XYZ file of C-alpha atoms in Angstrom:
697
model
C 32.928 -50.995 56.929
C 30.667 -54.056 57.087
C 29.909 -55.785 60.105
C 29.661 -59.230 57.270
C 32.046 -61.590 57.801
C 33.429 -63.967 60.436
C 36.155 -63.006 62.990
C 39.596 -64.338 62.794
C 41.632 -65.270 65.232
C 45.452 -66.144 65.376
C 47.784 -67.022 68.332
C 50.632 -68.956 69.491
C 48.057 -71.433 70.688
C 44.766 -72.004 69.903
C 42.509 -74.768 71.278
C 38.789 -75.303 71.045
C 36.003 -76.701 73.109
C 33.731 -77.899 70.505
C 31.053 -78.985 73.381
C 31.235 -75.376 74.481
C 31.826 -73.436 71.280
C 34.555 -71.625 73.513
C 38.040 -70.447 71.857
C 40.974 -70.597 74.088
C 43.742 -68.439 72.595
C 47.377 -67.721 74.318
C 50.211 -66.012 73.258
C 50.335 -62.793 70.976
C 46.338 -62.921 70.288
C 44.849 -61.130 67.720
C 41.246 -61.141 66.873
C 40.542 -58.974 63.615
C 37.407 -58.523 61.235
C 37.237 -55.338 58.930
C 40.069 -53.153 60.089
C 38.669 -53.671 63.936
C 41.107 -56.116 65.738
C 41.892 -56.913 69.433
C 45.265 -57.875 70.725
C 45.951 -59.748 73.688
C 48.411 -62.382 75.784
C 45.636 -64.833 76.647
C 41.982 -64.938 75.573
C 38.416 -66.843 75.815
C 35.952 -66.366 73.079
C 32.613 -67.895 73.245
C 31.108 -68.378 69.495
C 27.594 -68.308 70.311
C 27.503 -65.110 72.470
C 30.200 -63.328 71.324
C 32.011 -62.863 74.331
C 35.667 -62.133 74.583
C 37.665 -62.425 78.250
C 41.336 -61.091 77.573
C 44.000 -61.152 79.579
C 47.460 -59.111 79.770
C 48.400 -56.038 77.237
C 45.123 -55.802 75.693
C 45.164 -53.291 72.946
C 41.560 -52.957 71.006
C 41.191 -50.674 68.243
C 38.154 -49.299 66.245
C 38.718 -47.030 63.831
C 41.603 -44.675 64.951
C 40.053 -44.699 68.288
C 42.143 -47.316 70.862
C 41.342 -48.729 74.150
C 44.222 -50.342 75.766
C 44.348 -51.729 79.483
C 45.184 -55.095 81.692
C 41.881 -57.129 81.968
C 38.530 -56.942 80.427
C 35.371 -58.703 78.805
C 34.285 -57.202 75.150
C 31.232 -58.567 73.069
C 32.030 -58.611 69.691
C 28.590 -58.322 68.889
C 26.885 -56.212 69.903
C 30.707 -53.950 70.289
C 29.965 -53.621 74.015
C 32.331 -54.373 76.891
C 34.785 -53.294 80.227
C 37.917 -53.172 81.191
C 39.743 -52.183 84.161
C 42.687 -49.733 84.400
C 42.271 -48.486 81.030
C 43.375 -45.776 78.816
C 41.221 -44.499 76.169
C 42.476 -42.714 72.682
C 39.919 -40.875 70.578
C 42.687 -39.785 67.623
C 39.820 -37.020 66.054
C 40.304 -34.750 68.999
C 43.613 -35.610 70.287
C 41.632 -36.909 73.593
C 43.510 -39.239 75.627
C 41.107 -40.462 78.338
C 41.876 -42.941 81.669
C 39.716 -44.633 84.435
C 39.912 -47.202 86.985
C 36.535 -48.753 84.980
C 36.273 -48.310 81.366
C 32.795 -50.003 79.491
C 32.142 -49.190 76.301
C 27.896 -49.343 75.883
C 27.674 -49.685 72.706
C 29.455 -48.754 69.007
C 29.953 -45.213 69.872
C 29.398 -44.618 73.732
C 31.852 -44.865 76.671
C 31.232 -44.714 79.930
C 34.006 -44.283 82.472
C 34.526 -44.030 86.195
C 37.486 -42.434 88.480
C 38.466 -40.987 84.635
C 41.346 -38.331 84.043
C 41.211 -36.664 80.672
C 43.793 -34.585 78.825
C 44.647 -33.679 74.925
C 48.172 -33.451 75.959
C 50.944 -36.105 74.701
C 53.388 -37.460 77.314
C 53.018 -39.236 80.850
C 52.822 -35.541 82.567
C 50.312 -33.754 80.675
C 50.380 -29.585 81.354
C 46.491 -29.679 82.096
C 44.282 -31.968 82.576
C 40.279 -32.972 84.063
C 39.541 -35.287 86.458
C 35.874 -36.587 87.780
C 34.053 -39.153 89.618
C 32.200 -40.198 86.033
C 32.323 -39.773 82.578
C 30.160 -40.599 79.671
C 31.122 -39.785 76.171
C 29.909 -40.630 72.468
C 31.871 -40.611 69.549
C 30.989 -37.620 67.402
C 28.775 -35.913 70.026
C 29.918 -34.763 73.521
C 31.370 -35.657 76.855
C 29.902 -35.259 80.297
C 32.023 -35.070 83.518
C 30.421 -35.185 86.553
C 32.166 -33.378 89.824
C 35.172 -32.290 87.264
C 38.692 -30.627 88.500
C 40.605 -28.688 86.415
C 44.152 -29.279 87.280
C 47.357 -27.778 86.128
C 49.812 -30.439 85.976
C 48.301 -32.389 89.310
C 47.260 -28.785 91.150
C 43.032 -28.531 91.089
C 42.746 -24.999 90.515
C 38.751 -25.169 89.263
C 35.844 -26.987 90.374
C 32.775 -27.505 88.228
C 29.830 -29.703 89.106
C 29.711 -31.436 85.547
C 31.298 -30.449 82.694
C 30.983 -30.892 78.784
C 32.963 -31.277 75.860
C 32.740 -32.016 72.331
C 33.970 -34.896 70.731
C 33.469 -34.351 67.443
C 34.674 -34.381 63.957
C 32.235 -33.394 62.105
C 29.544 -30.974 61.926
C 27.044 -31.925 64.155
C 24.116 -29.830 66.077
C 24.464 -28.723 69.941
C 26.372 -25.575 71.794
C 29.677 -24.303 71.304
C 31.596 -23.337 73.949
C 29.966 -20.339 75.888
C 31.932 -16.742 76.604
C 32.146 -14.626 79.396
C 33.457 -11.103 79.457
C 33.431 -7.613 80.797
C 33.705 -4.049 79.448
C 32.333 -0.257 81.401
C 29.825 -0.089 78.032
C 28.116 -3.562 78.429
C 28.860 -4.579 81.686
C 28.801 -8.284 82.305
C 28.567 -9.955 78.874
C 27.732 -13.473 78.523
C 26.901 -15.366 75.173
C 26.189 -18.891 74.369
C 25.882 -20.028 70.921
C 24.173 -22.695 69.459
C 25.230 -25.047 66.091
C 22.149 -26.368 64.324
C 23.657 -28.601 61.674
C 20.219 -28.578 59.401
C 21.355 -30.402 56.740
C 24.618 -31.320 54.389
C 24.244 -27.793 52.088
C 23.304 -25.696 55.104
C 23.448 -24.863 58.473
C 22.506 -22.303 61.737
C 23.781 -20.771 64.656
C 22.168 -18.976 66.991
C 23.874 -16.387 69.727
C 22.180 -15.774 73.071
C 23.923 -13.270 74.687
C 23.142 -11.265 77.785
C 24.643 -8.161 78.637
C 23.983 -6.535 82.372
C 23.635 -2.723 81.172
C 22.192 -3.162 78.033
C 20.156 -6.281 78.099
C 19.376 -9.312 75.776
C 20.776 -9.500 72.736
C 19.629 -12.669 70.003
C 21.860 -13.702 67.107
C 21.161 -15.801 63.768
C 23.519 -16.743 61.500
C 22.523 -18.918 58.740
C 24.678 -20.475 56.059
C 24.127 -22.741 52.895
C 26.403 -24.635 50.316
C 24.878 -25.792 46.904
C 27.894 -25.777 45.348
C 31.459 -23.753 44.989
C 29.870 -21.144 43.051
C 26.310 -20.981 44.625
C 26.833 -20.215 48.649
C 24.772 -17.686 51.347
C 25.510 -16.197 54.511
C 22.762 -14.359 56.496
C 23.352 -12.699 59.623
C 21.077 -10.888 62.500
C 21.253 -9.438 65.472
C 18.477 -7.836 67.530
C 18.751 -5.928 70.886
C 16.132 -3.940 72.989
C 18.374 -1.320 74.650
C 17.831 -0.303 78.127
C 19.232 2.808 77.388
C 16.478 3.840 74.828
C 17.627 7.289 74.934
C 21.373 8.574 73.977
C 23.040 10.662 76.569
C 23.933 13.982 74.700
C 26.077 15.189 77.439
C 27.963 12.560 77.713
C 31.224 12.982 76.082
C 32.040 9.173 75.502
C 28.225 8.872 73.537
C 28.899 12.077 71.586
C 32.670 10.501 70.469
C 30.539 7.515 68.708
C 28.174 10.143 66.595
C 26.777 13.742 67.086
C 23.724 12.363 66.609
C 21.012 11.933 68.880
C 19.150 8.078 69.587
C 16.142 7.420 71.064
C 15.190 3.700 69.806
C 14.994 1.190 72.046
C 15.076 -1.804 69.591
C 18.601 -1.873 67.819
C 19.792 -4.165 65.110
C 22.004 -5.190 62.505
C 20.854 -6.971 59.510
C 24.089 -8.426 56.790
C 23.843 -11.096 54.253
C 25.898 -12.140 50.663
C 24.826 -14.414 48.257
C 26.478 -15.781 45.172
C 23.289 -18.229 43.611
C 23.685 -19.977 39.925
C 20.198 -19.947 38.161
C 18.988 -21.684 34.854
C 19.711 -19.982 31.582
C 23.082 -19.225 32.897
C 21.698 -16.523 34.934
C 24.021 -15.119 38.062
C 22.370 -13.520 41.045
C 24.242 -11.614 43.714
C 22.660 -9.836 46.608
C 24.232 -8.178 49.494
C 22.777 -6.688 52.394
C 23.791 -4.134 55.342
C 20.482 -2.508 57.033
C 21.162 -1.056 60.941
C 19.039 0.355 62.928
C 21.176 3.553 64.147
C 24.475 5.579 63.557
C 25.779 4.043 66.913
C 25.329 0.213 66.790
C 28.590 -1.197 64.657
C 30.677 1.307 67.027
C 29.332 0.040 70.430
C 28.885 -3.334 69.247
C 31.144 -3.888 66.400
C 34.395 -4.848 68.382
C 36.099 -7.301 70.969
C 34.872 -10.717 72.556
C 31.236 -10.333 70.829
C 31.702 -8.375 68.179
C 31.008 -8.867 64.650
C 34.609 -9.126 63.931
C 34.443 -12.174 65.514
C 32.294 -13.595 63.121
C 32.719 -14.580 59.868
C 34.233 -12.047 57.801
C 31.858 -12.181 54.683
C 33.837 -9.069 52.459
C 36.791 -11.962 52.707
C 34.498 -15.056 51.496
C 32.997 -13.317 48.651
C 34.897 -10.726 47.612
C 33.107 -7.645 47.910
C 33.574 -5.057 50.759
C 31.255 -3.541 53.158
C 30.804 -0.124 54.536
C 33.729 0.978 56.646
C 32.041 1.194 60.281
C 31.819 5.111 60.261
C 30.837 5.580 57.164
C 27.074 7.270 56.603
C 25.625 5.462 54.462
C 24.988 1.332 54.328
C 24.574 0.296 51.141
C 22.405 -2.984 50.427
C 21.698 -4.080 46.704
C 20.843 -6.901 44.435
C 21.784 -8.007 40.645
C 20.877 -10.511 38.050
C 23.311 -10.939 35.267
C 23.918 -13.115 32.349
C 27.172 -13.140 30.502
C 28.170 -14.567 27.226
C 31.258 -15.035 24.924
C 30.332 -11.345 23.310
C 27.934 -9.479 25.422
C 26.786 -8.705 29.379
C 23.339 -7.966 30.582
C 22.723 -7.109 34.289
C 19.744 -6.111 36.226
C 20.029 -4.482 39.534
C 18.502 -2.577 42.543
C 20.011 -1.242 45.127
C 19.657 1.152 48.322
C 21.896 3.696 50.348
C 20.657 3.653 54.142
C 21.428 6.603 56.125
C 21.573 5.453 59.884
C 20.837 8.824 61.263
C 17.814 8.965 59.667
C 18.027 12.852 58.587
C 14.774 14.556 58.451
C 15.330 15.933 54.632
C 17.033 12.593 53.100
C 18.187 13.674 49.426
C 20.609 10.453 48.882
C 19.865 9.371 45.665
C 18.789 5.816 44.896
C 19.314 4.113 41.881
C 16.472 1.033 42.984
C 15.785 0.040 39.065
C 18.952 -0.306 37.053
C 19.559 -2.178 33.747
C 22.985 -2.904 32.119
C 23.604 -3.629 28.576
C 27.410 -4.096 27.191
C 28.462 -5.787 23.875
C 31.897 -6.577 23.588
C 34.072 -5.663 20.301
C 32.715 -7.854 17.830
C 33.836 -8.025 13.876
C 31.327 -5.724 11.456
C 30.636 -8.414 8.620
C 33.977 -8.752 6.703
C 35.654 -5.989 7.254
C 38.307 -4.605 9.678
C 36.206 -2.511 12.300
C 35.204 -3.649 15.479
C 31.440 -2.391 17.086
C 31.049 -2.235 21.052
C 28.254 -0.572 22.711
C 28.040 0.430 26.711
C 24.440 1.074 27.497
C 22.863 1.469 31.040
C 19.096 2.651 32.577
C 18.656 3.792 36.265
C 15.226 4.783 38.100
C 17.018 6.989 40.760
C 14.521 7.605 43.548
C 14.818 10.399 46.836
C 12.734 10.498 49.576
C 13.233 14.504 48.847
C 14.354 15.924 45.944
C 14.346 15.296 41.989
C 13.732 11.919 41.078
C 13.042 10.196 37.856
C 15.172 8.028 34.859
C 18.123 8.364 33.191
C 19.260 6.409 29.776
C 22.988 6.265 28.804
C 24.393 5.044 25.352
C 27.588 4.948 24.576
C 28.541 3.193 20.892
C 32.018 3.168 19.653
C 34.010 1.645 16.994
C 37.521 0.187 16.499
C 40.206 -0.177 13.547
C 42.626 -2.122 14.428
C 45.724 -2.484 11.966
C 49.077 -3.799 11.920
C 51.947 -1.211 10.572
C 54.297 -3.638 9.078
C 55.214 -6.789 11.490
C 55.435 -5.408 14.861
C 53.713 -2.257 15.199
C 49.771 -2.385 16.189
C 47.853 0.765 15.530
C 44.385 1.034 16.695
C 41.950 4.456 15.988
C 38.389 4.523 17.132
C 35.731 6.956 17.420
C 32.938 6.949 20.006
C 29.526 8.838 20.789
C 27.565 8.591 24.273
C 24.501 10.016 24.472
C 22.734 10.340 28.249
C 19.069 11.539 29.018
C 17.408 12.419 32.127
C 13.974 12.757 32.575
C 13.116 13.973 36.038
C 11.047 16.088 38.085
C 10.847 17.579 41.746
C 8.462 17.139 44.334
C 6.731 19.987 43.244
C 5.334 17.100 40.223
C 7.255 19.709 37.405
C 8.735 17.747 34.802
C 12.223 18.097 32.760
C 14.400 16.434 30.100
C 18.250 16.998 30.035
C 20.570 15.814 26.842
C 23.713 15.772 27.555
C 26.297 13.857 24.363
C 29.896 13.665 23.867
C 32.122 12.682 21.260
C 35.192 10.987 21.359
C 38.133 9.928 19.085
C 41.366 8.526 19.433
C 44.442 6.310 18.670
C 46.588 3.403 20.321
C 49.898 2.649 19.235
C 51.811 0.011 20.518
C 54.577 -2.574 19.920
C 55.336 -5.847 21.936
C 59.479 -6.589 23.101
C 60.007 -9.913 24.765
C 63.583 -11.516 25.480
C 64.027 -15.069 28.009
C 66.076 -15.255 30.169
C 68.036 -18.925 31.731
C 67.596 -19.442 35.359
C 68.227 -21.554 38.356
C 66.361 -20.601 40.932
C 64.614 -23.069 43.144
C 61.998 -24.410 40.427
C 62.593 -21.517 38.314
C 64.270 -22.392 34.698
C 63.012 -19.250 32.517
C 61.953 -15.781 33.074
C 60.548 -14.095 30.398
C 60.520 -9.868 30.287
C 58.045 -8.314 27.584
C 58.279 -4.696 26.933
C 55.184 -2.766 26.042
C 55.318 0.333 24.815
C 52.030 1.823 24.587
C 51.393 5.309 22.986
C 48.022 6.808 23.038
C 45.790 9.702 21.926
C 42.061 10.775 23.524
C 39.773 13.677 22.114
C 36.570 14.435 23.655
C 34.434 16.804 23.565
C 30.893 17.030 25.297
C 28.216 19.626 24.806
C 24.894 19.313 26.342
C 20.884 20.927 26.539
C 19.188 21.784 29.608
C 20.723 22.732 33.186
C 23.002 21.116 35.442
C 22.350 17.356 36.879
C 20.365 16.762 39.852
C 22.668 13.331 40.303
C 26.088 12.474 39.182
C 26.662 11.312 35.747
C 30.172 10.065 34.503
C 29.693 12.441 31.295
C 29.786 15.553 33.174
C 33.281 14.562 35.316
C 34.908 13.135 32.655
C 34.669 16.735 30.780
C 36.672 17.631 27.384
C 40.342 15.860 26.895
C 42.693 16.591 24.461
C 45.702 14.581 25.699
C 48.470 12.251 24.546
C 49.571 9.314 26.966
C 52.558 7.337 26.768
C 53.173 4.136 29.029
C 55.416 1.596 29.417
C 54.633 -1.503 30.864
C 56.830 -4.353 32.213
C 55.861 -7.945 32.832
C 58.154 -10.807 34.622
C 56.999 -14.314 33.902
C 58.737 -17.330 35.213
C 58.584 -21.319 33.821
C 58.672 -23.282 37.197
C 59.346 -26.971 36.851
C 59.105 -29.530 39.967
C 60.703 -32.556 40.519
C 58.431 -34.529 38.554
C 58.849 -32.520 35.412
C 55.677 -30.969 35.824
C 55.603 -26.975 34.314
C 53.524 -24.103 35.934
C 53.788 -20.613 35.382
C 53.678 -17.476 37.666
C 54.085 -13.680 36.961
C 56.582 -12.774 39.326
C 56.478 -8.739 38.829
C 54.675 -6.198 36.653
C 55.683 -2.275 36.756
C 54.155 0.243 34.687
C 55.041 4.036 34.023
C 52.793 5.751 32.608
C 52.826 9.874 31.391
C 50.090 12.125 30.181
C 50.132 15.871 28.356
C 47.616 17.917 27.832
C 47.256 19.468 24.547
C 44.573 22.277 25.202
C 46.522 23.479 28.695
C 49.415 24.128 26.379
C 47.475 25.863 24.057
C 45.924 28.039 26.564
C 46.243 31.751 26.954
C 48.404 32.023 30.052
C 46.512 34.083 32.879
C 48.649 36.130 34.931
C 49.981 34.163 37.922
C 49.262 30.830 36.715
C 51.757 28.977 34.739
C 50.721 26.384 32.175
C 51.058 22.837 33.459
C 50.388 20.660 30.625
C 51.989 17.103 31.771
C 50.042 15.686 34.256
C 51.508 13.503 37.435
C 54.117 10.767 36.530
C 51.873 7.568 37.566
C 54.428 4.614 38.536
C 52.617 0.738 39.761
C 54.104 -2.339 40.511
C 53.378 -5.738 41.926
C 55.616 -8.571 43.080
C 54.755 -11.806 43.344
C 57.369 -13.896 43.212
C 56.009 -16.726 45.765
C 52.895 -17.216 47.582
C 54.195 -16.283 50.925
C 55.042 -12.587 49.425
C 52.774 -9.615 47.896
C 53.811 -6.910 47.569
C 52.214 -3.900 45.426
C 52.259 -0.125 44.970
C 52.146 3.386 43.362
C 52.413 6.562 43.319
C 52.407 9.966 41.040
C 54.781 12.495 41.061
C 53.761 16.040 40.395
C 56.666 17.795 37.925
C 55.180 21.233 38.933
C 55.498 21.276 42.580
C 58.100 18.369 42.893
C 56.124 16.680 45.270
C 54.297 13.317 45.587
C 50.845 13.765 44.753
C 49.471 10.229 45.969
C 51.224 7.112 46.689
C 50.151 3.717 48.309
C 51.874 0.251 49.556
C 50.467 -3.350 50.206
C 52.226 -5.838 51.525
C 51.834 -9.442 53.451
C 54.504 -11.223 53.795
C 54.859 -14.978 55.657
C 58.135 -15.934 56.587
C 59.274 -19.372 57.747
C 61.435 -20.126 59.794
C 63.253 -22.983 61.607
C 61.138 -25.198 64.192
C 57.914 -24.682 61.733
C 57.469 -21.316 63.236
C 56.163 -18.716 60.702
C 56.336 -14.495 61.029
C 53.249 -12.676 59.720
C 53.798 -8.974 58.292
C 50.773 -6.608 56.867
C 51.075 -3.300 56.098
C 48.985 -1.148 54.235
C 49.987 2.843 53.449
C 47.952 5.223 51.736
C 48.813 8.744 51.043
C 46.933 11.530 49.202
C 48.426 14.997 48.918
C 46.511 17.565 50.965
C 43.338 15.314 51.789
C 44.796 11.722 53.406
C 48.207 10.122 54.848
C 47.161 6.633 56.844
C 49.122 3.744 57.896
C 48.050 0.525 59.201
C 49.768 -2.596 60.160
C 50.098 -5.949 61.675
C 52.953 -8.121 62.536
C 53.243 -11.302 64.804
C 56.786 -13.111 65.473
C 56.965 -16.408 66.776
C 59.874 -16.783 69.805
C 61.578 -19.528 70.707
C 59.800 -22.175 73.288
C 55.721 -21.144 71.532
C 56.286 -17.701 72.885
C 54.972 -15.007 70.061
C 54.429 -11.475 70.244
C 52.234 -9.236 67.991
C 51.449 -5.393 67.586
C 48.561 -3.584 65.356
C 48.038 -0.051 64.470
C 45.496 1.993 62.481
C 46.826 5.633 62.337
C 45.748 8.862 60.890
C 48.936 10.540 59.784
C 47.482 13.136 58.501
C 45.758 14.009 61.751
C 48.594 12.673 64.092
C 46.044 10.440 65.547
C 46.015 6.307 66.173
C 42.671 5.196 65.449
C 43.245 1.975 67.195
C 46.292 0.107 68.094
C 46.523 -3.412 69.617
C 49.374 -5.376 71.180
C 49.668 -8.908 72.513
C 51.970 -11.561 73.897
C 50.949 -15.225 72.992
C 51.879 -18.589 74.443
C 51.064 -22.150 72.154
C 52.329 -25.248 73.211
C 51.118 -28.549 72.273
C 47.856 -29.096 73.814
C 47.334 -25.775 75.584
C 47.680 -21.745 74.470
C 47.147 -18.545 76.842
C 47.244 -14.709 74.912
C 47.135 -11.813 76.590
C 46.165 -8.601 74.561
C 45.577 -5.013 75.112
C 43.718 -2.418 72.475
C 42.744 0.735 72.279
C 40.400 2.447 70.038
C 38.328 6.008 70.062
C 39.959 6.515 73.572
C 38.480 3.421 74.883
C 41.071 0.508 76.326
C 40.066 -2.915 76.936
C 42.316 -5.915 77.848
C 41.730 -9.600 76.990
C 43.140 -12.727 78.431
C 42.261 -15.898 76.449
C 43.080 -19.438 76.644
C 43.125 -22.164 74.307
C 42.657 -26.044 75.233
C 43.512 -28.203 72.296
C 39.778 -29.745 71.350
C 38.184 -27.791 74.367
C 38.159 -24.600 72.308
C 39.016 -21.069 73.398
C 37.953 -19.314 76.919
C 37.872 -15.458 76.818
C 38.060 -12.802 79.498
C 38.172 -9.358 79.918
């Protein structure tokens, strides 16, 4: 919108005083230009000065912001003005501001005397803030003098000055502060500052003071070049008043059995995806912490890092769990083409407890080259290659180089029109050159020969359907019978580090799988067609030939059948995601392993939505855990929720929480309690529309 062009005036009666250059308009007066307009019942307009005197039912609209009142004066050239007993509505934040006197100082700033502010619709707001004077700048901040926060009309809190945001766009400035208390940190105050560096970059500085622990400075830097190039870097550092861990305190020992003597404590983490020239892609994962207790002490709660951006969710690459003995940082540079993939990288696994003898294997330098199956000249043969190189370093122990090459030939054939038959033959060469701390060099070589065949067919049937937008449902059945034979042999002693060629071992097995796919054809009211895979169901069973041929030992029966494996996914609509799997042991007649994951949103009347999340893991003789999160919306804006992390094998809850929440059009309150590691925290959180969240423990 530009300011070019004249103002246009319409009214029931319009006169013009030529000598004074003044228009007098009466009855349904409208003065407009480029989407800005002034409505009133009577107005005088000075053509030279641009001054307008208005009286009766005044409505001044600039963009989506509206100023109303009974009497006022405005300058259409400078966009300044004044109104008595006026009301200002700022649509971007849903602010309703009224005042005895409202002055528009320029195009973006208003000053009000004897003011009242709320974001609640209606004549009787649930909450409001009154003050002697308020000055507010659109896309900036508002400042209220002698502010009183009121519930209905009852004052409950007085503040000499109060600031509030009046922004709909990213802009540099202070974010709402937070105040809390816990037994571990004491009084906890955090004041975040947001810096809008450019359209593609910004940063947030977290100034945090803990009465028992000291001052912590946090930094969060973000950039977004395009959809595929983005990054977040986060760093927090604390000069801890408790510079030595008290190993006689059971609460401290429950964090970890390791001591700590450092006063400077920090955590750096990052995720980066960056497209580079020549179709190169860079990926960076950073995760480095000062000590083994840091995440357990400062990860949770009001100021915990779970309140920061979820980097794992945004970038699709998970972090190590906070109780993990290692923290992994890695860099990868890759180039993917139609027929190959080339990657170079480096990774480091930190041991936060700083053991005196660290034998952790560190693949500091890695190179991967994979050649996808490609036809060999005009022959019905496809060649593929998997290769990788690592330089493995250790602080203590064996270090050196490793190289692995795995060429493979595939021969896809058709046995008649319906059956696909694909034999294969492969070979793996795995060489290692390493030395110990004494400087002795050693060479190990491992090799494995592999052959096999795969036979499959594809059965399809399409069903007519009329359910919601689904018109057709295709059911595909893909039976697959495969044979795999693998013979490893090696020269030298046992490998000093993990090698897949060792773990896979010898194979001589037949596997049958039955794969089912259910694909729906969807049509909207306009006739546009889309496809969605509603469900999959896969059964798989392997038979070990060598186990069947084995001479039976006394007291040990032959068990050639591997556990029967079943896996499924169900996703008929976006609000449901259900997946799971299980393995059945034929000989013990028990479930060897199982998992179930559910993510469900249920829409109900009154624009209410209930959310359910469940994650169950079971491994015989090893692990059984259950995590769930549920929130149910009740009537009249109330909702209740609960979360649980339980180790069912130990019969102990890792953490569990409960909350009760009320949300109205312009405000909400949430009362939550959580217990983790025998520590209980209570949080009371208020949400005011347009003013953010206020929390307290």
